[in-house]
């Protein structure tokens, strides 16, 4: 269909290498990668290998349940990562797409509130948070720092195009 943007496994793999090179060439390297689950898991894993960043964490955020079904606001779901571990670190938040941008904004806000507080209660070192996405849509309320491609179409990602596996012998499956 030409009303869809289709990302293949091959272009995903090549694209993540390209995005890692863009990050490297920007002169900024993360101490830690945070994947926005589930959509950000595969790009975050690919980027962490390509960047050589071994520390990786995930935050589970749910928003869309289907193409037509949207929760009013994205919500962080359990299990929760201990975001205080991000204090004073350079953090790269990775997601598949910034569409409305609400999911990315939620995670960036959550991660960036962790500064290092000195004895006199002064914030001395703030976590530096940057974000990377495969796709950015024009309506996004946040501008990710690193973007591979831009589109306003609905995107088919290789990991979520097919429905979950089911028993072919099951009646009515
Ligand atoms: P947001 O609107 O908060 O930026 O997007 C939240 C999530 O919805 C994304 O991380 C992604 O998982 C899903 N999503 C948004 N737009 C698309 C799309 O075009 N295709 C697919 N497959 N998922 C999308």
PDB file of C-alpha atoms and ligand atoms in Angstrom:
ATOM      1  CA  UNK A   1       0.000   0.000   0.000  1.00  0.00           C
ATOM      2  CA  UNK A   2       1.327   3.468  -0.781  1.00  0.00           C
ATOM      3  CA  UNK A   3      -0.435   5.107   2.172  1.00  0.00           C
ATOM      4  CA  UNK A   4       2.002   3.255   4.423  1.00  0.00           C
ATOM      5  CA  UNK A   5       5.687   3.680   5.101  1.00  0.00           C
ATOM      6  CA  UNK A   6       7.213   0.209   5.190  1.00  0.00           C
ATOM      7  CA  UNK A   7      10.461  -0.369   7.078  1.00  0.00           C
ATOM      8  CA  UNK A   8      12.136  -3.652   6.137  1.00  0.00           C
ATOM      9  CA  UNK A   9      14.486  -5.601   8.403  1.00  0.00           C
ATOM     10  CA  UNK A  10      17.345  -4.786   6.041  1.00  0.00           C
ATOM     11  CA  UNK A  11      16.719  -1.041   5.971  1.00  0.00           C
ATOM     12  CA  UNK A  12      16.243  -1.092   9.750  1.00  0.00           C
ATOM     13  CA  UNK A  13      19.646  -2.758  10.186  1.00  0.00           C
ATOM     14  CA  UNK A  14      21.448  -0.455   7.767  1.00  0.00           C
ATOM     15  CA  UNK A  15      19.610   2.572   9.142  1.00  0.00           C
ATOM     16  CA  UNK A  16      20.662   1.950  12.740  1.00  0.00           C
ATOM     17  CA  UNK A  17      24.295   1.878  11.667  1.00  0.00           C
ATOM     18  CA  UNK A  18      23.771   5.215   9.870  1.00  0.00           C
ATOM     19  CA  UNK A  19      22.045   6.718  12.923  1.00  0.00           C
ATOM     20  CA  UNK A  20      24.896   5.563  15.190  1.00  0.00           C
ATOM     21  CA  UNK A  21      27.400   7.247  12.853  1.00  0.00           C
ATOM     22  CA  UNK A  22      25.361  10.470  13.033  1.00  0.00           C
ATOM     23  CA  UNK A  23      25.428  10.339  16.844  1.00  0.00           C
ATOM     24  CA  UNK A  24      29.158   9.619  16.910  1.00  0.00           C
ATOM     25  CA  UNK A  25      29.905  12.428  14.453  1.00  0.00           C
ATOM     26  CA  UNK A  26      27.920  14.880  16.609  1.00  0.00           C
ATOM     27  CA  UNK A  27      30.686  14.504  19.192  1.00  0.00           C
ATOM     28  CA  UNK A  28      28.318  13.304  21.905  1.00  0.00           C
ATOM     29  CA  UNK A  29      28.322   9.748  23.222  1.00  0.00           C
ATOM     30  CA  UNK A  30      25.809   8.414  25.758  1.00  0.00           C
ATOM     31  CA  UNK A  31      26.837   6.698  29.012  1.00  0.00           C
ATOM     32  CA  UNK A  32      23.576   4.842  28.926  1.00  0.00           C
ATOM     33  CA  UNK A  33      20.805   3.992  26.478  1.00  0.00           C
ATOM     34  CA  UNK A  34      17.157   3.970  27.594  1.00  0.00           C
ATOM     35  CA  UNK A  35      14.757   2.033  25.377  1.00  0.00           C
ATOM     36  CA  UNK A  36      11.117   3.048  25.338  1.00  0.00           C
ATOM     37  CA  UNK A  37       9.410  -0.343  25.358  1.00  0.00           C
ATOM     38  CA  UNK A  38       8.210  -1.907  23.345  1.00  0.00           C
ATOM     39  CA  UNK A  39       8.717   0.070  20.120  1.00  0.00           C
ATOM     40  CA  UNK A  40      12.149   1.348  21.104  1.00  0.00           C
ATOM     41  CA  UNK A  41      13.587  -2.019  22.133  1.00  0.00           C
ATOM     42  CA  UNK A  42      14.950  -3.094  18.766  1.00  0.00           C
ATOM     43  CA  UNK A  43      16.373   0.274  17.700  1.00  0.00           C
ATOM     44  CA  UNK A  44      17.861   0.777  21.207  1.00  0.00           C
ATOM     45  CA  UNK A  45      19.553  -2.633  21.113  1.00  0.00           C
ATOM     46  CA  UNK A  46      20.931  -2.028  17.624  1.00  0.00           C
ATOM     47  CA  UNK A  47      22.175   1.457  18.580  1.00  0.00           C
ATOM     48  CA  UNK A  48      23.789   0.298  21.823  1.00  0.00           C
ATOM     49  CA  UNK A  49      25.858  -2.260  19.880  1.00  0.00           C
ATOM     50  CA  UNK A  50      26.713   0.194  17.094  1.00  0.00           C
ATOM     51  CA  UNK A  51      27.765   2.871  19.609  1.00  0.00           C
ATOM     52  CA  UNK A  52      29.543   0.441  21.913  1.00  0.00           C
ATOM     53  CA  UNK A  53      27.396   1.601  24.857  1.00  0.00           C
ATOM     54  CA  UNK A  54      26.929  -1.411  27.109  1.00  0.00           C
ATOM     55  CA  UNK A  55      24.592   0.112  29.706  1.00  0.00           C
ATOM     56  CA  UNK A  56      20.975  -0.132  28.692  1.00  0.00           C
ATOM     57  CA  UNK A  57      17.698   0.239  30.524  1.00  0.00           C
ATOM     58  CA  UNK A  58      14.054   0.193  29.522  1.00  0.00           C
ATOM     59  CA  UNK A  59      10.937   2.106  30.412  1.00  0.00           C
ATOM     60  CA  UNK A  60       7.624   0.544  29.544  1.00  0.00           C
ATOM     61  CA  UNK A  61       5.213   3.072  28.088  1.00  0.00           C
ATOM     62  CA  UNK A  62       1.842   2.330  26.556  1.00  0.00           C
ATOM     63  CA  UNK A  63      -0.173   4.646  24.373  1.00  0.00           C
ATOM     64  CA  UNK A  64      -1.538   3.164  21.176  1.00  0.00           C
ATOM     65  CA  UNK A  65      -3.311  -0.160  21.418  1.00  0.00           C
ATOM     66  CA  UNK A  66      -4.145  -0.199  17.690  1.00  0.00           C
ATOM     67  CA  UNK A  67      -3.990   2.104  14.662  1.00  0.00           C
ATOM     68  CA  UNK A  68      -7.368   3.581  15.597  1.00  0.00           C
ATOM     69  CA  UNK A  69      -7.295   3.130  19.374  1.00  0.00           C
ATOM     70  CA  UNK A  70      -5.384   5.648  21.418  1.00  0.00           C
ATOM     71  CA  UNK A  71      -5.256   6.107  25.161  1.00  0.00           C
ATOM     72  CA  UNK A  72      -5.674   9.805  26.024  1.00  0.00           C
ATOM     73  CA  UNK A  73      -2.144  10.038  27.436  1.00  0.00           C
ATOM     74  CA  UNK A  74       0.849   7.702  27.446  1.00  0.00           C
ATOM     75  CA  UNK A  75       1.415   5.929  30.757  1.00  0.00           C
ATOM     76  CA  UNK A  76       4.501   4.332  32.310  1.00  0.00           C
ATOM     77  CA  UNK A  77       3.822   0.700  33.162  1.00  0.00           C
ATOM     78  CA  UNK A  78       5.542  -1.756  35.525  1.00  0.00           C
ATOM     79  CA  UNK A  79       8.180  -3.088  35.866  1.00  0.00           C
ATOM     80  CA  UNK A  80       9.718   0.330  36.514  1.00  0.00           C
ATOM     81  CA  UNK A  81      13.412   1.007  36.024  1.00  0.00           C
ATOM     82  CA  UNK A  82      15.188   2.887  38.773  1.00  0.00           C
ATOM     83  CA  UNK A  83      15.643   6.203  37.003  1.00  0.00           C
ATOM     84  CA  UNK A  84      17.771   7.561  39.886  1.00  0.00           C
ATOM     85  CA  UNK A  85      20.583   5.456  38.350  1.00  0.00           C
ATOM     86  CA  UNK A  86      20.614   8.006  35.532  1.00  0.00           C
ATOM     87  CA  UNK A  87      21.753  10.829  37.825  1.00  0.00           C
ATOM     88  CA  UNK A  88      24.487  12.901  36.205  1.00  0.00           C
ATOM     89  CA  UNK A  89      24.695  10.587  33.197  1.00  0.00           C
ATOM     90  CA  UNK A  90      24.502  11.239  29.488  1.00  0.00           C
ATOM     91  CA  UNK A  91      21.363   9.380  28.507  1.00  0.00           C
ATOM     92  CA  UNK A  92      20.150   8.508  25.032  1.00  0.00           C
ATOM     93  CA  UNK A  93      16.405   7.826  24.960  1.00  0.00           C
ATOM     94  CA  UNK A  94      15.487   5.675  21.958  1.00  0.00           C
ATOM     95  CA  UNK A  95      12.089   5.065  20.409  1.00  0.00           C
ATOM     96  CA  UNK A  96      10.746   3.814  17.097  1.00  0.00           C
ATOM     97  CA  UNK A  97       8.832   6.986  16.175  1.00  0.00           C
ATOM     98  CA  UNK A  98       7.949  10.408  17.528  1.00  0.00           C
ATOM     99  CA  UNK A  99       4.374  10.644  16.251  1.00  0.00           C
ATOM    100  CA  UNK A 100       2.417  12.921  18.593  1.00  0.00           C
ATOM    101  CA  UNK A 101       5.710  13.013  20.518  1.00  0.00           C
ATOM    102  CA  UNK A 102       3.850  12.564  23.822  1.00  0.00           C
ATOM    103  CA  UNK A 103       5.568   9.273  24.676  1.00  0.00           C
ATOM    104  CA  UNK A 104       9.030  10.674  24.055  1.00  0.00           C
ATOM    105  CA  UNK A 105       8.214  13.830  26.019  1.00  0.00           C
ATOM    106  CA  UNK A 106       7.020  11.765  28.999  1.00  0.00           C
ATOM    107  CA  UNK A 107      10.223   9.717  29.058  1.00  0.00           C
ATOM    108  CA  UNK A 108      12.551  12.685  28.492  1.00  0.00           C
ATOM    109  CA  UNK A 109      10.860  14.588  31.345  1.00  0.00           C
ATOM    110  CA  UNK A 110      11.113  11.554  33.630  1.00  0.00           C
ATOM    111  CA  UNK A 111      14.781  10.964  32.870  1.00  0.00           C
ATOM    112  CA  UNK A 112      15.956  14.593  32.904  1.00  0.00           C
ATOM    113  CA  UNK A 113      14.671  15.426  36.382  1.00  0.00           C
ATOM    114  CA  UNK A 114      17.578  13.535  37.949  1.00  0.00           C
ATOM    115  CA  UNK A 115      20.381  15.924  38.791  1.00  0.00           C
ATOM    116  CA  UNK A 116      23.225  15.487  41.248  1.00  0.00           C
ATOM    117  CA  UNK A 117      22.390  17.431  44.391  1.00  0.00           C
ATOM    118  CA  UNK A 118      25.249  18.744  46.535  1.00  0.00           C
ATOM    119  CA  UNK A 119      25.244  19.021  50.351  1.00  0.00           C
ATOM    120  CA  UNK A 120      23.741  22.515  50.191  1.00  0.00           C
ATOM    121  CA  UNK A 121      20.871  21.230  48.070  1.00  0.00           C
ATOM    122  CA  UNK A 122      22.205  22.760  44.886  1.00  0.00           C
ATOM    123  CA  UNK A 123      21.835  20.806  41.656  1.00  0.00           C
ATOM    124  CA  UNK A 124      25.448  20.465  40.507  1.00  0.00           C
ATOM    125  CA  UNK A 125      25.235  17.955  37.698  1.00  0.00           C
ATOM    126  CA  UNK A 126      22.193  17.416  35.550  1.00  0.00           C
ATOM    127  CA  UNK A 127      21.579  14.314  33.509  1.00  0.00           C
ATOM    128  CA  UNK A 128      22.007  15.219  29.881  1.00  0.00           C
ATOM    129  CA  UNK A 129      19.246  13.638  27.908  1.00  0.00           C
ATOM    130  CA  UNK A 130      19.149  13.351  24.155  1.00  0.00           C
ATOM    131  CA  UNK A 131      16.756  11.341  22.034  1.00  0.00           C
ATOM    132  CA  UNK A 132      16.985   9.237  18.901  1.00  0.00           C
ATOM    133  CA  UNK A 133      14.178   7.870  16.758  1.00  0.00           C
ATOM    134  CA  UNK A 134      13.909   6.004  13.479  1.00  0.00           C
ATOM    135  CA  UNK A 135      11.043   8.252  12.327  1.00  0.00           C
ATOM    136  CA  UNK A 136       9.844  11.724  13.187  1.00  0.00           C
ATOM    137  CA  UNK A 137       6.398  12.926  12.131  1.00  0.00           C
ATOM    138  CA  UNK A 138       5.815  16.638  11.482  1.00  0.00           C
ATOM    139  CA  UNK A 139       3.179  16.964  14.247  1.00  0.00           C
ATOM    140  CA  UNK A 140       5.525  15.783  17.020  1.00  0.00           C
ATOM    141  CA  UNK A 141       5.577  18.081  20.077  1.00  0.00           C
ATOM    142  CA  UNK A 142       9.234  17.211  20.696  1.00  0.00           C
ATOM    143  CA  UNK A 143      12.102  17.462  18.260  1.00  0.00           C
ATOM    144  CA  UNK A 144      14.324  14.407  18.715  1.00  0.00           C
ATOM    145  CA  UNK A 145      18.069  15.134  18.537  1.00  0.00           C
ATOM    146  CA  UNK A 146      18.770  12.295  16.126  1.00  0.00           C
ATOM    147  CA  UNK A 147      16.336  11.233  13.394  1.00  0.00           C
ATOM    148  CA  UNK A 148      16.876   8.687  10.628  1.00  0.00           C
ATOM    149  CA  UNK A 149      13.794   9.445   8.474  1.00  0.00           C
ATOM    150  CA  UNK A 150      10.735  11.675   8.366  1.00  0.00           C
ATOM    151  CA  UNK A 151       7.227  10.707   7.305  1.00  0.00           C
ATOM    152  CA  UNK A 152       3.602  11.546   8.079  1.00  0.00           C
ATOM    153  CA  UNK A 153       2.309   8.142   6.966  1.00  0.00           C
ATOM    154  CA  UNK A 154       1.443   5.222   9.243  1.00  0.00           C
ATOM    155  CA  UNK A 155       4.610   3.136   9.537  1.00  0.00           C
ATOM    156  CA  UNK A 156       4.807  -0.644   9.330  1.00  0.00           C
ATOM    157  CA  UNK A 157       7.721  -1.771  11.486  1.00  0.00           C
ATOM    158  CA  UNK A 158       9.173  -5.209  10.682  1.00  0.00           C
ATOM    159  CA  UNK A 159       8.647  -6.476  14.256  1.00  0.00           C
ATOM    160  CA  UNK A 160       4.988  -5.536  14.535  1.00  0.00           C
ATOM    161  CA  UNK A 161       3.603  -6.066  11.051  1.00  0.00           C
ATOM    162  CA  UNK A 162       2.625  -9.688  11.631  1.00  0.00           C
ATOM    163  CA  UNK A 163       0.168 -10.638  14.395  1.00  0.00           C
ATOM    164  CA  UNK A 164       1.505 -12.688  17.329  1.00  0.00           C
ATOM    165  CA  UNK A 165       2.037 -16.377  16.554  1.00  0.00           C
ATOM    166  CA  UNK A 166      -0.905 -18.665  17.184  1.00  0.00           C
ATOM    167  CA  UNK A 167      -1.657 -22.373  17.010  1.00  0.00           C
ATOM    168  CA  UNK A 168      -2.585 -23.116  13.350  1.00  0.00           C
ATOM    169  CA  UNK A 169      -4.702 -26.106  14.521  1.00  0.00           C
ATOM    170  CA  UNK A 170      -6.763 -24.048  16.888  1.00  0.00           C
ATOM    171  CA  UNK A 171     -10.331 -23.614  15.614  1.00  0.00           C
ATOM    172  CA  UNK A 172     -11.251 -20.001  15.027  1.00  0.00           C
ATOM    173  CA  UNK A 173      -7.740 -18.684  15.687  1.00  0.00           C
TER     174      UNK A 173
HETATM  175  P1  LIG B   1       3.594   9.067  20.167  1.00  0.00           P
HETATM  176  O1  LIG B   1       2.306   9.511  19.517  1.00  0.00           O
HETATM  177  O2  LIG B   1       3.508   9.142  21.641  1.00  0.00           O
HETATM  178  O3  LIG B   1       4.758   9.834  19.603  1.00  0.00           O
HETATM  179  O4  LIG B   1       3.815   7.543  19.757  1.00  0.00           O
HETATM  180  C1  LIG B   1       3.677   6.496  20.682  1.00  0.00           C
HETATM  181  C2  LIG B   1       3.921   5.140  20.083  1.00  0.00           C
HETATM  182  O5  LIG B   1       2.863   4.812  19.189  1.00  0.00           O
HETATM  183  C3  LIG B   1       5.179   4.964  19.277  1.00  0.00           C
HETATM  184  O6  LIG B   1       6.319   4.708  20.062  1.00  0.00           O
HETATM  185  C4  LIG B   1       4.803   3.756  18.427  1.00  0.00           C
HETATM  186  O7  LIG B   1       5.038   2.554  19.136  1.00  0.00           O
HETATM  187  C5  LIG B   1       3.315   3.954  18.186  1.00  0.00           C
HETATM  188  N1  LIG B   1       3.138   4.574  16.878  1.00  0.00           N
HETATM  189  C6  LIG B   1       2.973   5.880  16.595  1.00  0.00           C
HETATM  190  N2  LIG B   1       2.898   6.087  15.268  1.00  0.00           N
HETATM  191  C7  LIG B   1       3.051   4.870  14.682  1.00  0.00           C
HETATM  192  C8  LIG B   1       3.088   4.418  13.312  1.00  0.00           C
HETATM  193  O8  LIG B   1       3.000   5.176  12.336  1.00  0.00           O
HETATM  194  N3  LIG B   1       3.232   3.064  13.126  1.00  0.00           N
HETATM  195  C9  LIG B   1       3.331   2.187  14.159  1.00  0.00           C
HETATM  196  N4  LIG B   1       3.464   0.881  13.872  1.00  0.00           N
HETATM  197  N5  LIG B   1       3.321   2.584  15.458  1.00  0.00           N
HETATM  198  C10 LIG B   1       3.188   3.904  15.709  1.00  0.00           C
END
